[in-house]
Amino acid sequence: YIFRTIHKIKGDAAVIQFDKLAKQLHDFENTLTSLRQKTPLEKVDFFPCVPAINDIVTTLKKIKRTASRAALNRTPGAGEPPKSTSDKEFFSRLRAYAASISQETGKKVRIIDGGFCQADIPRSMQKNILSMMIQLIQNAAIHGIENISQRQSIAKEPYGSIRVGLEKQVSCFTITVRDDGAGIDLDKIRAAALRLGKYNKAQITQCSNKELLNLILEPGFSTSVKANAHAGRGVGLDIINSTVRRLGGKLSTRTRRGAYTEFAMTFPC
């Protein structure tokens, strides 16, 4: 639970460009990973956590003080309800985040509004859903979109596109995050499943494509051999899947090699 929470906060911090906090949380993830891999654990093994937690708490306090000062400078009307982030502000943050990923990875990534409207999401669900959308966009930018030379070699535009859409029906609404990248490599999933001991060689050959795609939603499953600041922990999609189910929804995946990957979250109205 602690590891998953740290990972989620790190992703949110990266999106709103709290780079120092995101870096501290990533380093703390590394510390926690080493603890998870060691058995048995002794008291001394937890000593490195103390300064790391202190640094994170100090940074959070600074952020809180800054936010409090900003709040004091606002003059909302009497009884005015708290306002949610507008669609324009939300996409502005997403595009800034995409720009930062582009700079770090050498890729070119753009966010496209495919008909998304926060007003179509029940207010009680907005915070959770927007957070999951951010994680899916990060996943698309890191895992889905190819680098510039790869895209140009197969006659794609240099910029990879991530389209965010929302379709509302009578009894439900569906949010989609779709990239025009390389698609999910099922061979990499097979290799990761073998490496992690999920299946043996005989079993993995019998798995359907749907069963393989479901593996990427499991806790601790990642096709990345080495973790970095954005991916490789095997918790991002696991958090999304469990949150979608907790909200009474369903997460589905569609992909085509060399063309796209689409995650769709469907919830009852």
PDB file of C-alpha atoms in Angstrom:
ATOM      1  CA  TYR A   1       0.000   0.000   0.000  1.00  0.00           C
ATOM      2  CA  ILE A   2       2.791   2.448   0.902  1.00  0.00           C
ATOM      3  CA  PHE A   3       4.667   1.721  -2.332  1.00  0.00           C
ATOM      4  CA  ARG A   4       1.559   2.238  -4.460  1.00  0.00           C
ATOM      5  CA  THR A   5       0.711   5.488  -2.676  1.00  0.00           C
ATOM      6  CA  ILE A   6       4.231   6.864  -3.128  1.00  0.00           C
ATOM      7  CA  HIS A   7       4.123   5.964  -6.828  1.00  0.00           C
ATOM      8  CA  LYS A   8       0.780   7.726  -7.322  1.00  0.00           C
ATOM      9  CA  ILE A   9       1.920  10.897  -5.547  1.00  0.00           C
ATOM     10  CA  LYS A  10       5.129  10.893  -7.606  1.00  0.00           C
ATOM     11  CA  GLY A  11       3.129  10.818 -10.835  1.00  0.00           C
ATOM     12  CA  ASP A  12       0.887  13.668  -9.708  1.00  0.00           C
ATOM     13  CA  ALA A  13       3.933  15.704  -8.623  1.00  0.00           C
ATOM     14  CA  ALA A  14       5.549  15.236 -12.037  1.00  0.00           C
ATOM     15  CA  VAL A  15       2.433  16.443 -13.847  1.00  0.00           C
ATOM     16  CA  ILE A  16       2.191  19.690 -11.866  1.00  0.00           C
ATOM     17  CA  GLN A  17       5.965  20.102 -12.262  1.00  0.00           C
ATOM     18  CA  PHE A  18       6.982  19.680  -8.626  1.00  0.00           C
ATOM     19  CA  ASP A  19      10.218  18.216  -9.923  1.00  0.00           C
ATOM     20  CA  LYS A  20      12.074  18.223  -6.608  1.00  0.00           C
ATOM     21  CA  LEU A  21       9.299  16.277  -4.879  1.00  0.00           C
ATOM     22  CA  ALA A  22       9.005  13.829  -7.789  1.00  0.00           C
ATOM     23  CA  LYS A  23      12.762  13.160  -7.616  1.00  0.00           C
ATOM     24  CA  GLN A  24      12.653  12.628  -3.834  1.00  0.00           C
ATOM     25  CA  LEU A  25       9.751  10.198  -4.194  1.00  0.00           C
ATOM     26  CA  HIS A  26      11.531   8.309  -6.977  1.00  0.00           C
ATOM     27  CA  ASP A  27      14.625   7.912  -4.798  1.00  0.00           C
ATOM     28  CA  PHE A  28      12.416   6.729  -1.937  1.00  0.00           C
ATOM     29  CA  GLU A  29      10.851   4.158  -4.296  1.00  0.00           C
ATOM     30  CA  ASN A  30      14.361   2.835  -4.949  1.00  0.00           C
ATOM     31  CA  THR A  31      14.908   2.484  -1.208  1.00  0.00           C
ATOM     32  CA  LEU A  32      11.599   0.677  -0.754  1.00  0.00           C
ATOM     33  CA  THR A  33      12.363  -1.613  -3.699  1.00  0.00           C
ATOM     34  CA  SER A  34      15.634  -2.713  -2.093  1.00  0.00           C
ATOM     35  CA  LEU A  35      13.763  -3.428   1.151  1.00  0.00           C
ATOM     36  CA  ARG A  36      11.128  -5.494  -0.650  1.00  0.00           C
ATOM     37  CA  GLN A  37      13.842  -7.622  -2.216  1.00  0.00           C
ATOM     38  CA  LYS A  38      15.639  -8.366   1.052  1.00  0.00           C
ATOM     39  CA  THR A  39      14.728 -11.160   3.450  1.00  0.00           C
ATOM     40  CA  PRO A  40      14.846 -11.254   6.348  1.00  0.00           C
ATOM     41  CA  LEU A  41      14.671  -7.550   7.226  1.00  0.00           C
ATOM     42  CA  GLU A  42      16.396  -6.088  10.269  1.00  0.00           C
ATOM     43  CA  LYS A  43      15.839  -2.774  12.042  1.00  0.00           C
ATOM     44  CA  VAL A  44      19.028  -1.307  10.604  1.00  0.00           C
ATOM     45  CA  ASP A  45      17.684  -1.847   7.065  1.00  0.00           C
ATOM     46  CA  PHE A  46      15.059   0.836   7.668  1.00  0.00           C
ATOM     47  CA  PHE A  47      17.543   3.536   8.724  1.00  0.00           C
ATOM     48  CA  PRO A  48      17.912   4.980   5.166  1.00  0.00           C
ATOM     49  CA  CYS A  49      14.145   5.616   5.140  1.00  0.00           C
ATOM     50  CA  VAL A  50      14.339   8.180   7.941  1.00  0.00           C
ATOM     51  CA  PRO A  51      16.256  10.977   6.141  1.00  0.00           C
ATOM     52  CA  ALA A  52      14.337  10.274   2.928  1.00  0.00           C
ATOM     53  CA  ILE A  53      10.985  10.673   4.692  1.00  0.00           C
ATOM     54  CA  ASN A  54      12.204  13.809   6.471  1.00  0.00           C
ATOM     55  CA  ASP A  55      13.217  15.382   3.151  1.00  0.00           C
ATOM     56  CA  ILE A  56       9.856  14.533   1.584  1.00  0.00           C
ATOM     57  CA  VAL A  57       7.929  15.925   4.555  1.00  0.00           C
ATOM     58  CA  THR A  58       9.998  19.129   4.480  1.00  0.00           C
ATOM     59  CA  THR A  59       9.244  19.619   0.789  1.00  0.00           C
ATOM     60  CA  LEU A  60       5.529  18.949   1.330  1.00  0.00           C
ATOM     61  CA  LYS A  61       5.430  21.520   4.143  1.00  0.00           C
ATOM     62  CA  LYS A  62       7.016  24.115   1.866  1.00  0.00           C
ATOM     63  CA  ILE A  63       4.436  23.368  -0.820  1.00  0.00           C
ATOM     64  CA  LYS A  64       1.638  23.636   1.737  1.00  0.00           C
ATOM     65  CA  ARG A  65       2.903  26.998   2.994  1.00  0.00           C
ATOM     66  CA  THR A  66       3.119  28.315  -0.559  1.00  0.00           C
ATOM     67  CA  ALA A  67      -0.398  27.075  -1.332  1.00  0.00           C
ATOM     68  CA  SER A  68      -1.733  28.663   1.867  1.00  0.00           C
ATOM     69  CA  ARG A  69      -0.221  32.027   0.955  1.00  0.00           C
ATOM     70  CA  ALA A  70      -1.736  31.786  -2.512  1.00  0.00           C
ATOM     71  CA  ALA A  71      -5.132  30.974  -1.007  1.00  0.00           C
ATOM     72  CA  LEU A  72      -4.973  34.056   1.204  1.00  0.00           C
ATOM     73  CA  ASN A  73      -4.517  36.236  -1.867  1.00  0.00           C
ATOM     74  CA  ARG A  74      -7.768  34.999  -3.390  1.00  0.00           C
ATOM     75  CA  THR A  75     -11.040  36.760  -2.688  1.00  0.00           C
ATOM     76  CA  PRO A  76     -13.851  34.275  -3.384  1.00  0.00           C
ATOM     77  CA  GLY A  77     -17.430  35.403  -2.970  1.00  0.00           C
ATOM     78  CA  ALA A  78     -19.339  34.551   0.167  1.00  0.00           C
ATOM     79  CA  GLY A  79     -20.524  30.964   0.094  1.00  0.00           C
ATOM     80  CA  GLU A  80     -18.826  30.344  -3.218  1.00  0.00           C
ATOM     81  CA  PRO A  81     -18.324  26.590  -3.753  1.00  0.00           C
ATOM     82  CA  PRO A  82     -14.848  25.296  -4.544  1.00  0.00           C
ATOM     83  CA  LYS A  83     -14.161  25.248  -8.257  1.00  0.00           C
ATOM     84  CA  SER A  84     -12.769  22.262 -10.106  1.00  0.00           C
ATOM     85  CA  THR A  85      -9.994  22.653 -12.620  1.00  0.00           C
ATOM     86  CA  SER A  86     -11.396  23.764 -15.973  1.00  0.00           C
ATOM     87  CA  ASP A  87     -10.908  21.656 -19.089  1.00  0.00           C
ATOM     88  CA  LYS A  88      -8.608  24.353 -20.469  1.00  0.00           C
ATOM     89  CA  GLU A  89      -6.447  24.355 -17.339  1.00  0.00           C
ATOM     90  CA  PHE A  90      -6.387  20.571 -17.238  1.00  0.00           C
ATOM     91  CA  PHE A  91      -5.199  20.233 -20.818  1.00  0.00           C
ATOM     92  CA  SER A  92      -2.680  23.011 -20.268  1.00  0.00           C
ATOM     93  CA  ARG A  93      -1.153  20.938 -17.446  1.00  0.00           C
ATOM     94  CA  LEU A  94      -1.189  17.791 -19.555  1.00  0.00           C
ATOM     95  CA  ARG A  95       0.555  19.538 -22.441  1.00  0.00           C
ATOM     96  CA  ALA A  96       3.186  20.974 -20.102  1.00  0.00           C
ATOM     97  CA  TYR A  97       3.754  17.472 -18.735  1.00  0.00           C
ATOM     98  CA  ALA A  98       3.989  16.049 -22.265  1.00  0.00           C
ATOM     99  CA  ALA A  99       6.592  18.720 -23.062  1.00  0.00           C
ATOM    100  CA  SER A 100       8.663  17.711 -20.039  1.00  0.00           C
ATOM    101  CA  ILE A 101       8.532  14.037 -21.043  1.00  0.00           C
ATOM    102  CA  SER A 102       9.528  15.017 -24.580  1.00  0.00           C
ATOM    103  CA  GLN A 103      12.550  16.834 -23.225  1.00  0.00           C
ATOM    104  CA  GLU A 104      13.599  13.953 -20.981  1.00  0.00           C
ATOM    105  CA  THR A 105      13.104  11.152 -23.496  1.00  0.00           C
ATOM    106  CA  GLY A 106      13.944  12.861 -26.769  1.00  0.00           C
ATOM    107  CA  LYS A 107      10.472  12.026 -28.065  1.00  0.00           C
ATOM    108  CA  LYS A 108       7.895  14.470 -29.418  1.00  0.00           C
ATOM    109  CA  VAL A 109       4.524  14.063 -27.729  1.00  0.00           C
ATOM    110  CA  ARG A 110       1.336  16.067 -28.122  1.00  0.00           C
ATOM    111  CA  ILE A 111      -2.010  15.851 -26.330  1.00  0.00           C
ATOM    112  CA  ILE A 112      -5.200  16.057 -28.381  1.00  0.00           C
ATOM    113  CA  ASP A 113      -8.621  16.870 -26.960  1.00  0.00           C
ATOM    114  CA  GLY A 114     -10.906  14.262 -28.472  1.00  0.00           C
ATOM    115  CA  GLY A 115     -14.101  15.580 -26.916  1.00  0.00           C
ATOM    116  CA  PHE A 116     -13.308  15.517 -23.215  1.00  0.00           C
ATOM    117  CA  CYS A 117     -15.550  17.427 -20.818  1.00  0.00           C
ATOM    118  CA  GLN A 118     -15.208  17.254 -17.042  1.00  0.00           C
ATOM    119  CA  ALA A 119     -18.858  18.245 -16.605  1.00  0.00           C
ATOM    120  CA  ASP A 120     -19.826  14.783 -17.874  1.00  0.00           C
ATOM    121  CA  ILE A 121     -18.014  13.154 -14.942  1.00  0.00           C
ATOM    122  CA  PRO A 122     -19.837  12.989 -11.567  1.00  0.00           C
ATOM    123  CA  ARG A 123     -18.143  15.480  -9.261  1.00  0.00           C
ATOM    124  CA  SER A 124     -17.485  12.830  -6.607  1.00  0.00           C
ATOM    125  CA  MET A 125     -15.435  10.821  -9.145  1.00  0.00           C
ATOM    126  CA  GLN A 126     -13.520  13.629 -10.856  1.00  0.00           C
ATOM    127  CA  LYS A 127     -10.405  13.625  -8.682  1.00  0.00           C
ATOM    128  CA  ASN A 128      -9.834   9.870  -9.033  1.00  0.00           C
ATOM    129  CA  ILE A 129     -10.596   9.797 -12.738  1.00  0.00           C
ATOM    130  CA  LEU A 130      -8.380  12.756 -13.625  1.00  0.00           C
ATOM    131  CA  SER A 131      -5.528  11.171 -11.670  1.00  0.00           C
ATOM    132  CA  MET A 132      -5.957   7.902 -13.591  1.00  0.00           C
ATOM    133  CA  MET A 133      -6.031   9.756 -16.895  1.00  0.00           C
ATOM    134  CA  ILE A 134      -2.697  11.365 -16.040  1.00  0.00           C
ATOM    135  CA  GLN A 135      -1.185   7.932 -15.331  1.00  0.00           C
ATOM    136  CA  LEU A 136      -2.523   6.555 -18.627  1.00  0.00           C
ATOM    137  CA  ILE A 137      -1.110   9.520 -20.533  1.00  0.00           C
ATOM    138  CA  GLN A 138       2.255   8.964 -18.858  1.00  0.00           C
ATOM    139  CA  ASN A 139       2.084   5.290 -19.791  1.00  0.00           C
ATOM    140  CA  ALA A 140       1.321   6.170 -23.419  1.00  0.00           C
ATOM    141  CA  ALA A 141       4.142   8.700 -23.630  1.00  0.00           C
ATOM    142  CA  ILE A 142       6.746   6.384 -22.091  1.00  0.00           C
ATOM    143  CA  HIS A 143       5.726   2.968 -23.434  1.00  0.00           C
ATOM    144  CA  GLY A 144       3.585   3.709 -26.490  1.00  0.00           C
ATOM    145  CA  ILE A 145       5.051   6.598 -28.466  1.00  0.00           C
ATOM    146  CA  GLU A 146       8.179   5.774 -30.464  1.00  0.00           C
ATOM    147  CA  ASN A 147      11.205   8.051 -30.616  1.00  0.00           C
ATOM    148  CA  ILE A 148      11.537  10.439 -33.555  1.00  0.00           C
ATOM    149  CA  SER A 149      13.848   8.295 -35.690  1.00  0.00           C
ATOM    150  CA  GLN A 150      11.664   5.200 -35.241  1.00  0.00           C
ATOM    151  CA  ARG A 151       8.533   7.103 -36.272  1.00  0.00           C
ATOM    152  CA  GLN A 152      10.200   8.635 -39.311  1.00  0.00           C
ATOM    153  CA  SER A 153      11.539   5.234 -40.423  1.00  0.00           C
ATOM    154  CA  ILE A 154       7.965   3.944 -40.741  1.00  0.00           C
ATOM    155  CA  ALA A 155       6.557   7.134 -42.319  1.00  0.00           C
ATOM    156  CA  LYS A 156       4.856   8.445 -39.191  1.00  0.00           C
ATOM    157  CA  GLU A 157       4.816  12.091 -38.144  1.00  0.00           C
ATOM    158  CA  PRO A 158       7.638  13.022 -35.738  1.00  0.00           C
ATOM    159  CA  TYR A 159       5.086  13.996 -33.110  1.00  0.00           C
ATOM    160  CA  GLY A 160       3.323  11.143 -31.361  1.00  0.00           C
ATOM    161  CA  SER A 161      -0.300  11.901 -30.500  1.00  0.00           C
ATOM    162  CA  ILE A 162      -2.234  10.983 -27.366  1.00  0.00           C
ATOM    163  CA  ARG A 163      -5.956  11.562 -27.776  1.00  0.00           C
ATOM    164  CA  VAL A 164      -8.172  11.953 -24.702  1.00  0.00           C
ATOM    165  CA  GLY A 165     -11.907  11.512 -25.200  1.00  0.00           C
ATOM    166  CA  LEU A 166     -15.150  11.009 -23.310  1.00  0.00           C
ATOM    167  CA  GLU A 167     -18.351   9.445 -24.598  1.00  0.00           C
ATOM    168  CA  LYS A 168     -21.501   9.746 -22.506  1.00  0.00           C
ATOM    169  CA  GLN A 169     -24.419   7.358 -22.876  1.00  0.00           C
ATOM    170  CA  VAL A 170     -27.691   6.981 -21.014  1.00  0.00           C
ATOM    171  CA  SER A 171     -26.430   4.686 -18.255  1.00  0.00           C
ATOM    172  CA  CYS A 172     -22.661   5.061 -18.435  1.00  0.00           C
ATOM    173  CA  PHE A 173     -19.743   7.117 -19.697  1.00  0.00           C
ATOM    174  CA  THR A 174     -16.426   6.003 -21.178  1.00  0.00           C
ATOM    175  CA  ILE A 175     -13.098   7.807 -21.044  1.00  0.00           C
ATOM    176  CA  THR A 176     -10.472   6.798 -23.602  1.00  0.00           C
ATOM    177  CA  VAL A 177      -6.751   7.485 -23.783  1.00  0.00           C
ATOM    178  CA  ARG A 178      -5.368   6.430 -27.165  1.00  0.00           C
ATOM    179  CA  ASP A 179      -1.875   6.863 -28.577  1.00  0.00           C
ATOM    180  CA  ASP A 180      -0.697   6.380 -32.150  1.00  0.00           C
ATOM    181  CA  GLY A 181       2.490   4.630 -31.078  1.00  0.00           C
ATOM    182  CA  ALA A 182       4.040   1.223 -31.483  1.00  0.00           C
ATOM    183  CA  GLY A 183       1.251  -0.793 -29.872  1.00  0.00           C
ATOM    184  CA  ILE A 184       1.810  -3.302 -27.084  1.00  0.00           C
ATOM    185  CA  ASP A 185       4.520  -5.845 -27.793  1.00  0.00           C
ATOM    186  CA  LEU A 186       3.043  -9.183 -26.741  1.00  0.00           C
ATOM    187  CA  ASP A 187       6.450 -10.844 -27.044  1.00  0.00           C
ATOM    188  CA  LYS A 188       7.768  -8.489 -24.362  1.00  0.00           C
ATOM    189  CA  ILE A 189       4.835  -9.448 -22.147  1.00  0.00           C
ATOM    190  CA  ARG A 190       5.622 -13.120 -22.679  1.00  0.00           C
ATOM    191  CA  ALA A 191       9.289 -12.527 -21.823  1.00  0.00           C
ATOM    192  CA  ALA A 192       8.360 -10.554 -18.685  1.00  0.00           C
ATOM    193  CA  ALA A 193       5.883 -13.236 -17.614  1.00  0.00           C
ATOM    194  CA  LEU A 194       8.630 -15.851 -17.865  1.00  0.00           C
ATOM    195  CA  ARG A 195      11.160 -13.628 -16.083  1.00  0.00           C
ATOM    196  CA  LEU A 196       8.739 -12.941 -13.230  1.00  0.00           C
ATOM    197  CA  GLY A 197       7.671 -16.572 -12.940  1.00  0.00           C
ATOM    198  CA  LYS A 198       4.041 -15.987 -13.895  1.00  0.00           C
ATOM    199  CA  TYR A 199       4.077 -18.871 -16.393  1.00  0.00           C
ATOM    200  CA  ASN A 200       6.503 -21.479 -17.683  1.00  0.00           C
ATOM    201  CA  LYS A 201       7.383 -21.804 -21.374  1.00  0.00           C
ATOM    202  CA  ALA A 202       4.710 -24.389 -22.056  1.00  0.00           C
ATOM    203  CA  GLN A 203       1.974 -22.324 -20.381  1.00  0.00           C
ATOM    204  CA  ILE A 204       2.887 -19.013 -21.993  1.00  0.00           C
ATOM    205  CA  THR A 205       2.426 -20.436 -25.492  1.00  0.00           C
ATOM    206  CA  GLN A 206      -1.191 -21.294 -24.604  1.00  0.00           C
ATOM    207  CA  CYS A 207      -2.100 -17.770 -23.408  1.00  0.00           C
ATOM    208  CA  SER A 208      -4.519 -15.793 -25.545  1.00  0.00           C
ATOM    209  CA  ASN A 209      -3.814 -12.179 -26.455  1.00  0.00           C
ATOM    210  CA  LYS A 210      -6.477 -11.078 -23.959  1.00  0.00           C
ATOM    211  CA  GLU A 211      -4.829 -13.062 -21.170  1.00  0.00           C
ATOM    212  CA  LEU A 212      -1.465 -11.521 -22.019  1.00  0.00           C
ATOM    213  CA  LEU A 213      -2.901  -7.995 -21.987  1.00  0.00           C
ATOM    214  CA  ASN A 214      -4.490  -8.659 -18.613  1.00  0.00           C
ATOM    215  CA  LEU A 215      -1.027  -9.374 -17.193  1.00  0.00           C
ATOM    216  CA  ILE A 216       0.020  -5.727 -17.516  1.00  0.00           C
ATOM    217  CA  LEU A 217      -2.738  -4.849 -15.027  1.00  0.00           C
ATOM    218  CA  GLU A 218      -1.330  -7.099 -12.321  1.00  0.00           C
ATOM    219  CA  PRO A 219       0.663  -5.784  -9.317  1.00  0.00           C
ATOM    220  CA  GLY A 220       4.410  -5.724  -9.900  1.00  0.00           C
ATOM    221  CA  PHE A 221       4.207  -6.628 -13.592  1.00  0.00           C
ATOM    222  CA  SER A 222       6.365  -4.539 -15.925  1.00  0.00           C
ATOM    223  CA  THR A 223       8.030  -5.211 -19.256  1.00  0.00           C
ATOM    224  CA  SER A 224      10.800  -2.770 -18.262  1.00  0.00           C
ATOM    225  CA  VAL A 225      13.857  -4.513 -16.856  1.00  0.00           C
ATOM    226  CA  LYS A 226      15.105  -1.341 -15.143  1.00  0.00           C
ATOM    227  CA  ALA A 227      12.956   1.299 -13.426  1.00  0.00           C
ATOM    228  CA  ASN A 228      13.299   5.015 -14.102  1.00  0.00           C
ATOM    229  CA  ALA A 229      11.515   8.139 -12.902  1.00  0.00           C
ATOM    230  CA  HIS A 230       8.465   7.395 -15.064  1.00  0.00           C
ATOM    231  CA  ALA A 231       8.088   3.630 -15.367  1.00  0.00           C
ATOM    232  CA  GLY A 232       9.280   0.157 -14.497  1.00  0.00           C
ATOM    233  CA  ARG A 233       7.746  -0.339 -11.039  1.00  0.00           C
ATOM    234  CA  GLY A 234       4.780  -2.379 -12.203  1.00  0.00           C
ATOM    235  CA  VAL A 235       2.291  -0.407 -10.126  1.00  0.00           C
ATOM    236  CA  GLY A 236       0.850   2.266 -12.458  1.00  0.00           C
ATOM    237  CA  LEU A 237      -1.691   0.179 -14.360  1.00  0.00           C
ATOM    238  CA  ASP A 238      -2.337  -1.938 -11.276  1.00  0.00           C
ATOM    239  CA  ILE A 239      -3.400   1.202  -9.361  1.00  0.00           C
ATOM    240  CA  ILE A 240      -5.632   2.290 -12.240  1.00  0.00           C
ATOM    241  CA  ASN A 241      -7.303  -1.104 -12.565  1.00  0.00           C
ATOM    242  CA  SER A 242      -8.012  -1.415  -8.849  1.00  0.00           C
ATOM    243  CA  THR A 243      -9.345   2.166  -8.662  1.00  0.00           C
ATOM    244  CA  VAL A 244     -11.601   1.662 -11.695  1.00  0.00           C
ATOM    245  CA  ARG A 245     -13.041  -1.481 -10.114  1.00  0.00           C
ATOM    246  CA  ARG A 246     -13.508   0.266  -6.761  1.00  0.00           C
ATOM    247  CA  LEU A 247     -15.540   2.953  -8.543  1.00  0.00           C
ATOM    248  CA  GLY A 248     -17.726   0.268 -10.123  1.00  0.00           C
ATOM    249  CA  GLY A 249     -16.153   0.564 -13.552  1.00  0.00           C
ATOM    250  CA  LYS A 250     -14.287  -1.566 -16.050  1.00  0.00           C
ATOM    251  CA  LEU A 251     -10.897  -1.048 -17.711  1.00  0.00           C
ATOM    252  CA  SER A 252     -10.374  -2.460 -21.196  1.00  0.00           C
ATOM    253  CA  THR A 253      -7.406  -2.460 -23.567  1.00  0.00           C
ATOM    254  CA  ARG A 254      -7.180  -2.507 -27.351  1.00  0.00           C
ATOM    255  CA  THR A 255      -3.960  -2.453 -29.324  1.00  0.00           C
ATOM    256  CA  ARG A 256      -2.521  -3.089 -32.755  1.00  0.00           C
ATOM    257  CA  ARG A 257       1.186  -3.541 -33.290  1.00  0.00           C
ATOM    258  CA  GLY A 258       2.720  -0.533 -35.004  1.00  0.00           C
ATOM    259  CA  ALA A 259      -0.501   1.480 -34.914  1.00  0.00           C
ATOM    260  CA  TYR A 260      -2.064   2.281 -31.529  1.00  0.00           C
ATOM    261  CA  THR A 261      -2.903   1.398 -27.952  1.00  0.00           C
ATOM    262  CA  GLU A 262      -6.172   2.461 -26.338  1.00  0.00           C
ATOM    263  CA  PHE A 263      -7.247   2.201 -22.710  1.00  0.00           C
ATOM    264  CA  ALA A 264     -10.947   2.722 -22.020  1.00  0.00           C
ATOM    265  CA  MET A 265     -12.457   3.281 -18.571  1.00  0.00           C
ATOM    266  CA  THR A 266     -16.232   2.764 -18.426  1.00  0.00           C
ATOM    267  CA  PHE A 267     -18.261   3.854 -15.397  1.00  0.00           C
ATOM    268  CA  PRO A 268     -21.978   3.865 -14.540  1.00  0.00           C
ATOM    269  CA  CYS A 269     -23.579   7.323 -14.484  1.00  0.00           C
TER     270      CYS A 269
END
